XYZ file of C-alpha atoms in Angstrom:
442
model
C -2.972 -25.335 -10.309
C -3.951 -21.668 -10.710
C -0.396 -20.392 -10.348
C 0.969 -23.065 -12.711
C -1.510 -21.959 -15.380
C -0.687 -18.310 -14.768
C 3.078 -18.894 -15.163
C 2.506 -20.851 -18.394
C 0.459 -17.916 -19.766
C 3.290 -15.533 -18.875
C 5.797 -17.719 -20.744
C 3.462 -17.607 -23.709
C 3.200 -13.814 -23.620
C 6.969 -13.399 -23.534
C 7.395 -15.907 -26.361
C 4.865 -13.989 -28.489
C 6.634 -10.697 -27.758
C 9.962 -12.157 -28.879
C 8.404 -13.701 -31.962
C 6.689 -10.458 -32.992
C 9.995 -8.640 -32.540
C 11.693 -11.107 -34.882
C 13.744 -12.656 -32.111
C 14.523 -16.327 -31.730
C 12.030 -18.188 -29.531
C 14.123 -18.572 -26.398
C 13.541 -17.364 -22.853
C 16.605 -16.037 -21.109
C 17.557 -15.934 -17.468
C 16.218 -12.388 -17.094
C 12.834 -13.440 -18.580
C 12.609 -16.296 -16.076
C 13.540 -14.019 -13.190
C 10.825 -11.478 -14.051
C 8.090 -14.107 -14.392
C 9.104 -15.901 -11.195
C 9.403 -12.698 -9.169
C 5.968 -11.553 -10.390
C 4.417 -14.896 -9.458
C 5.913 -14.793 -5.965
C 4.737 -11.195 -5.420
C 1.086 -11.863 -6.274
C 0.990 -15.198 -4.461
C 2.377 -13.730 -1.232
C 1.262 -10.120 -0.624
C 3.491 -8.172 1.772
C 2.592 -8.249 5.452
C 3.755 -5.781 8.100
C 3.571 -6.176 11.877
C 2.352 -3.290 14.055
C 1.797 -2.758 17.754
C -1.973 -2.809 18.271
C -4.413 -2.449 21.125
C -3.631 -5.866 22.561
C -0.141 -6.563 21.267
C 1.362 -7.061 17.813
C -0.949 -7.550 14.851
C -0.259 -8.136 11.188
C -1.656 -6.155 8.285
C -1.508 -7.258 4.672
C -0.622 -4.824 1.910
C -4.098 -5.628 0.574
C -5.518 -3.363 3.308
C -3.514 -0.427 1.919
C -4.743 -1.306 -1.565
C -8.358 -1.250 -0.378
C -7.790 2.135 1.279
C -6.547 3.511 -2.055
C -9.303 1.767 -4.045
C -12.065 3.338 -1.954
C -10.235 6.635 -1.387
C -10.816 6.012 2.322
C -8.515 8.757 3.581
C -8.251 12.553 3.534
C -7.445 13.029 -0.147
C -7.750 16.823 0.148
C -4.332 17.058 1.892
C -2.398 14.643 -0.321
C 0.997 15.893 -1.550
C 3.891 14.170 -3.257
C 7.503 14.034 -2.086
C 8.189 17.364 -3.800
C 5.340 19.133 -2.014
C 3.000 19.269 -5.011
C -0.746 18.844 -4.466
C -2.015 15.458 -5.650
C -5.673 15.012 -6.577
C -7.159 11.541 -6.827
C -9.561 11.522 -9.770
C -9.850 7.774 -10.402
C -8.194 5.094 -8.251
C -7.733 2.832 -11.261
C -8.598 -0.791 -11.913
C -7.472 -3.064 -9.081
C -4.998 -5.539 -10.515
C -4.717 -8.731 -8.463
C -2.266 -10.358 -10.904
C 1.306 -9.472 -11.917
C 2.319 -5.866 -12.406
C 1.260 -2.646 -10.677
C -1.519 -2.808 -8.091
C -3.763 -0.422 -10.043
C -4.032 0.048 -13.787
C -5.408 3.057 -15.666
C -5.603 5.429 -12.699
C -6.144 9.151 -13.182
C -4.544 11.716 -10.898
C -3.510 15.346 -10.977
C -0.081 16.422 -9.719
C 0.532 20.139 -9.348
C -2.489 20.791 -11.553
C -1.323 18.475 -14.356
C -3.691 15.613 -15.157
C -1.914 12.261 -15.561
C -3.132 8.756 -16.403
C -1.214 5.572 -15.704
C -0.566 2.895 -13.098
C -0.209 3.106 -9.305
C 1.889 0.874 -7.048
C 1.200 0.496 -3.299
C 3.781 -0.371 -0.618
C 4.365 0.025 3.112
C 7.711 1.767 2.601
C 9.372 3.701 -0.235
C 12.262 1.238 -0.038
C 9.954 -1.622 -1.091
C 10.045 -0.372 -4.691
C 13.726 -1.213 -4.999
C 13.434 -4.226 -2.692
C 10.817 -5.811 -4.962
C 12.822 -5.116 -8.083
C 10.158 -2.950 -9.740
C 12.729 -0.517 -11.125
C 14.141 -3.315 -13.282
C 10.780 -4.733 -14.347
C 9.265 -3.395 -17.619
C 5.779 -4.213 -16.285
C 6.154 -1.138 -14.038
C 7.218 1.328 -16.744
C 3.775 2.973 -16.809
C 3.611 3.698 -13.041
C 2.847 7.400 -12.460
C 2.483 7.353 -8.667
C 4.070 5.363 -5.848
C 1.795 5.258 -2.767
C 3.349 4.239 0.552
C 2.169 4.112 4.146
C 5.165 5.543 5.980
C 6.494 9.078 5.442
C 9.680 9.184 3.406
C 12.990 9.276 5.258
C 15.897 11.484 4.141
C 17.951 8.420 3.160
C 15.152 6.674 1.216
C 16.196 6.117 -2.410
C 14.052 7.893 -5.026
C 11.467 5.799 -6.847
C 12.690 5.360 -10.427
C 11.373 3.480 -13.437
C 13.546 1.243 -15.609
C 14.197 4.270 -17.829
C 15.627 6.173 -14.866
C 12.708 8.596 -14.741
C 11.696 9.599 -11.209
C 8.192 8.584 -10.075
C 6.337 10.821 -7.561
C 5.681 9.265 -4.134
C 2.935 10.046 -1.604
C 2.581 8.885 2.014
C -0.807 7.918 3.491
C -0.011 7.691 7.207
C -0.875 11.287 8.129
C -3.977 11.205 5.898
C -5.715 8.185 7.474
C -8.942 8.669 9.438
C -8.238 5.685 11.694
C -5.322 3.723 13.065
C -4.326 1.008 10.620
C -5.579 -1.669 13.031
C -9.090 -0.254 12.773
C -8.899 -0.184 8.975
C -8.001 -3.882 9.123
C -10.847 -4.821 11.488
C -14.038 -6.577 10.429
C -16.084 -3.377 10.895
C -13.814 -1.332 8.688
C -14.961 0.925 5.872
C -12.565 -0.916 3.552
C -12.982 -4.519 4.702
C -16.002 -6.228 3.193
C -16.988 -9.830 3.707
C -18.621 -12.146 1.232
C -19.299 -14.753 3.903
C -22.954 -15.128 4.798
C -23.952 -15.261 8.444
C -25.703 -18.562 7.858
C -22.592 -20.297 6.520
C -20.553 -18.900 9.422
C -22.790 -20.546 12.048
C -23.506 -23.858 10.326
C -21.135 -25.624 12.729
C -23.509 -24.691 15.579
C -26.544 -26.463 14.160
C -27.558 -29.249 16.516
C -25.909 -27.614 19.528
C -28.042 -26.671 22.515
C -29.479 -23.162 22.798
C -27.511 -22.636 26.015
C -24.240 -23.527 24.301
C -24.980 -21.121 21.445
C -25.908 -18.312 23.833
C -22.725 -18.830 25.820
C -20.534 -18.803 22.688
C -22.246 -15.740 21.215
C -21.879 -13.909 24.528
C -18.138 -14.617 24.563
C -17.743 -13.408 20.978
C -19.839 -10.321 21.674
C -17.563 -9.431 24.579
C -14.570 -9.657 22.239
C -16.305 -7.224 19.868
C -17.128 -4.859 22.730
C -13.532 -4.796 23.950
C -12.261 -3.991 20.458
C -14.887 -1.277 19.902
C -13.995 0.422 23.196
C -10.313 0.254 22.346
C -10.876 1.939 18.996
C -13.142 4.529 20.646
C -10.379 5.335 23.161
C -7.867 5.861 20.368
C -10.289 8.068 18.471
C -10.856 10.261 21.536
C -7.092 10.564 22.036
C -6.640 11.643 18.428
C -9.673 13.894 17.895
C -10.794 14.910 21.376
C -14.223 14.116 22.826
C -16.273 16.435 20.597
C -14.354 15.485 17.465
C -14.745 11.772 18.151
C -18.509 12.134 18.721
C -18.908 14.315 15.618
C -16.978 11.914 13.367
C -18.718 8.773 14.622
C -22.201 10.284 14.367
C -21.694 11.333 10.749
C -20.155 7.979 9.856
C -23.119 6.049 11.281
C -25.634 8.366 9.597
C -23.962 7.433 6.313
C -25.121 3.813 6.659
C -22.926 1.205 4.984
C -23.204 2.809 1.544
C -22.029 6.339 2.402
C -19.681 6.011 5.373
C -16.637 7.191 3.408
C -18.113 10.445 2.032
C -19.593 11.163 5.465
C -16.115 10.802 6.963
C -14.868 13.234 4.323
C -17.435 15.740 5.579
C -16.384 15.187 9.206
C -12.714 15.710 8.302
C -13.414 18.843 6.251
C -15.881 20.572 8.603
C -15.199 20.357 12.334
C -17.856 20.160 15.018
C -16.923 23.699 16.055
C -17.692 24.926 12.538
C -20.999 23.053 12.471
C -21.908 24.670 15.766
C -20.727 28.262 15.277
C -21.073 28.749 11.527
C -23.333 26.009 10.116
C -22.382 25.204 6.516
C -24.889 25.063 3.686
C -26.297 21.655 2.850
C -25.069 21.826 -0.739
C -21.527 22.740 0.311
C -21.454 19.630 2.526
C -22.744 17.497 -0.314
C -20.027 18.819 -2.617
C -17.349 17.559 -0.212
C -18.410 13.964 -0.881
C -18.285 14.569 -4.627
C -19.158 11.588 -6.773
C -18.648 9.161 -3.886
C -22.259 9.521 -2.719
C -24.550 6.696 -3.733
C -28.248 5.948 -3.413
C -27.948 2.337 -4.572
C -29.311 -0.044 -1.959
C -30.746 2.816 0.126
C -34.329 3.662 0.887
C -35.275 7.251 -0.122
C -35.436 8.214 3.575
C -31.738 7.314 3.900
C -30.440 9.246 0.901
C -27.297 11.175 1.844
C -28.726 14.698 1.363
C -31.472 13.921 3.856
C -28.998 12.470 6.360
C -26.728 15.520 6.060
C -29.728 17.774 6.601
C -30.706 15.643 9.593
C -27.308 16.181 11.200
C -27.343 19.923 10.433
C -30.708 20.239 12.206
C -29.504 18.053 15.077
C -26.476 20.281 15.760
C -28.491 23.459 15.221
C -31.041 22.393 17.842
C -28.475 20.990 20.271
C -25.023 22.532 19.685
C -23.706 20.899 22.879
C -24.891 17.366 22.218
C -21.508 15.666 22.946
C -21.528 17.193 26.442
C -25.159 16.158 26.904
C -24.152 12.631 25.900
C -21.646 12.596 28.773
C -24.334 13.840 31.168
C -26.737 11.125 29.996
C -24.046 8.485 30.466
C -23.241 9.675 33.990
C -26.742 8.658 35.080
C -26.514 5.106 33.786
C -26.869 2.379 36.353
C -24.485 -0.481 35.683
C -26.058 -3.816 36.588
C -24.146 -6.840 37.759
C -24.425 -9.626 35.144
C -25.544 -12.150 37.740
C -28.416 -9.892 38.784
C -30.091 -10.139 35.354
C -30.378 -13.711 34.072
C -32.110 -12.637 30.853
C -32.434 -9.737 28.432
C -36.026 -9.098 29.474
C -35.058 -8.902 33.159
C -32.142 -6.590 32.441
C -34.279 -4.213 30.394
C -36.851 -4.004 33.162
C -34.176 -3.392 35.771
C -32.577 -0.425 33.960
C -35.858 0.805 32.434
C -34.389 0.767 28.942
C -37.342 2.498 27.212
C -36.829 5.474 29.528
C -33.080 5.577 28.810
C -33.739 5.585 25.093
C -36.375 8.342 25.333
C -34.094 10.522 27.442
C -31.181 10.113 25.056
C -33.343 10.799 22.009
C -34.648 14.020 23.527
C -31.641 15.386 25.434
C -28.848 14.349 23.051
C -30.340 13.953 19.570
C -33.154 16.517 19.939
C -35.536 13.806 18.639
C -33.836 14.155 15.227
C -32.835 10.480 15.065
C -35.263 7.653 15.602
C -36.155 4.117 14.609
C -33.408 1.512 14.335
C -30.836 4.197 13.486
C -30.783 5.600 17.008
C -30.177 2.075 18.319
C -27.252 1.743 15.887
C -25.917 5.132 17.029
C -26.112 3.988 20.642
C -24.547 0.543 20.126
C -21.877 1.331 17.523
C -21.114 4.882 18.618
C -22.334 6.291 21.900
C -21.845 3.409 24.357
C -18.267 2.517 23.286
C -17.357 6.229 23.326
C -18.778 6.992 26.785
C -17.371 3.765 28.213
C -13.912 4.719 26.923
C -14.232 8.342 28.045
C -15.553 7.698 31.552
C -13.881 4.289 31.976
C -17.132 2.677 33.083
C -18.145 -0.926 32.252
C -21.201 -0.760 29.996
C -20.956 -4.149 28.310
C -24.239 -5.433 29.715
C -26.179 -2.369 28.641
C -24.614 -2.621 25.178
C -25.323 -6.353 24.958
C -28.984 -6.169 25.966
C -29.776 -2.990 24.012
C -32.236 -3.148 21.126
C -30.947 -4.383 17.777
C -30.152 -1.541 15.386
C -29.636 -2.067 11.662
C -28.899 -5.782 11.738
C -27.268 -7.352 8.657
C -29.321 -9.541 6.401
C -29.853 -13.019 7.787
C -28.928 -12.177 11.387
C -32.323 -12.705 12.986
C -33.119 -15.812 10.940
C -29.752 -17.332 11.956
C -30.489 -16.643 15.620
C -33.890 -18.317 15.273
C -32.347 -21.400 13.642
C -29.949 -21.670 16.569
C -32.893 -21.337 19.018
C -31.091 -18.436 20.710
C -34.146 -16.186 20.717
C -36.944 -16.794 23.152
C -39.774 -14.269 23.250
C -40.196 -14.036 27.028
C -36.572 -14.235 28.242
C -34.283 -13.637 25.268
C -35.857 -11.329 22.670
C -33.753 -9.753 19.928
C -30.745 -7.984 21.399
C -27.668 -6.256 20.070
C -25.269 -8.693 21.765
C -26.530 -11.756 19.906
C -26.017 -10.011 16.548
C -22.552 -8.790 17.598
C -21.602 -12.346 18.502
C -22.719 -13.533 15.080
C -20.606 -10.854 13.391
C -17.536 -11.959 15.327
C -18.133 -15.573 14.302
C -18.477 -14.478 10.686
C -15.160 -12.625 10.857
C -13.447 -15.703 12.303
C -15.014 -17.910 9.614
C -13.755 -15.557 6.894
C -10.232 -15.600 8.345
C -10.205 -19.406 8.186
C -11.545 -19.381 4.630
C -9.039 -16.838 3.271
């Protein structure tokens, strides 16, 4: 019904345009073709298949659009197909209907400020393949953004008038592999699905069934996290991977992107040998910093200062993290029937104290150090040393759990104060269920 209404509105717009131009009210073949092509394009966004960690995976063009929308890439190195520097000033208004993907964007090319529309594709050839060069709706496009680098035989991007449109490639500017951008933990993927609605189908099931299912889903999350950690180490090296992940996690959900900008602009070596000024780091994030939804203690300036002091007091913390990990005792799952038993067996409070002192120089505490350990440190050291740390990760303390996580676990009777207190694995299982629920709903 939605698409039928949309097509009728498009007919009406074209009829009004013809009427205002003094033309007879009649829609020609070309008018029909443009409306139909536009409807097909917005109803079925392009999908590309890539080789991922565990075989082929598909990515929608919407992921590329979100990357552009949030400027979630290294914008400082962006250049067009003629080698001119391109500055992203305003991503534009995301257009989910017919026409260019973004309206009213503002960019600078070679120092010249330009306003107009932006179109996003996987390949430069998609512009011609989608017929945009013949469609007047794309006459105001000022930048063509593609994933893949241009090939010598790629046709130039041209508007209906024949004017050439600059093209930029994102692939070499991305902070992650595209598979990680498309994952449920991504800095560009956000979910509107509540945890409670994602687990409603479990109400009435036994606590043992729920624990077993959440454990399975948590293991899936762990495997994916370790895979992404391995790729990050391959791309950035051990110190670079630790540096980038630490800054990202210290940014919390609100400031992960500007923190990644800082990590990309100032290497760990520079932090260690020639510590930058706090204000110069803050300037890198520009107007992307936000304090909305954050407690004053988590404001970005304070978190940047926290990391500066951390590196100043322990300039070899990535190596100390490896040393800490080498002492971990890996317990057999069957030897620890409950979270409480596992924590006693490995003396988890001692492990946490040692890491806080030897790695973080006591600069990170509270739930944030638990988040650093679960989302950053354990996947990284497991990937680096190729040691199985799933059980430690599962039974570790909950870090910054999303809203509704603990209440959902209580409703499912998963938590039990003596045997199964709050643990990271239960929350990770919930997050995997939420991602699956969102996939079914989309």
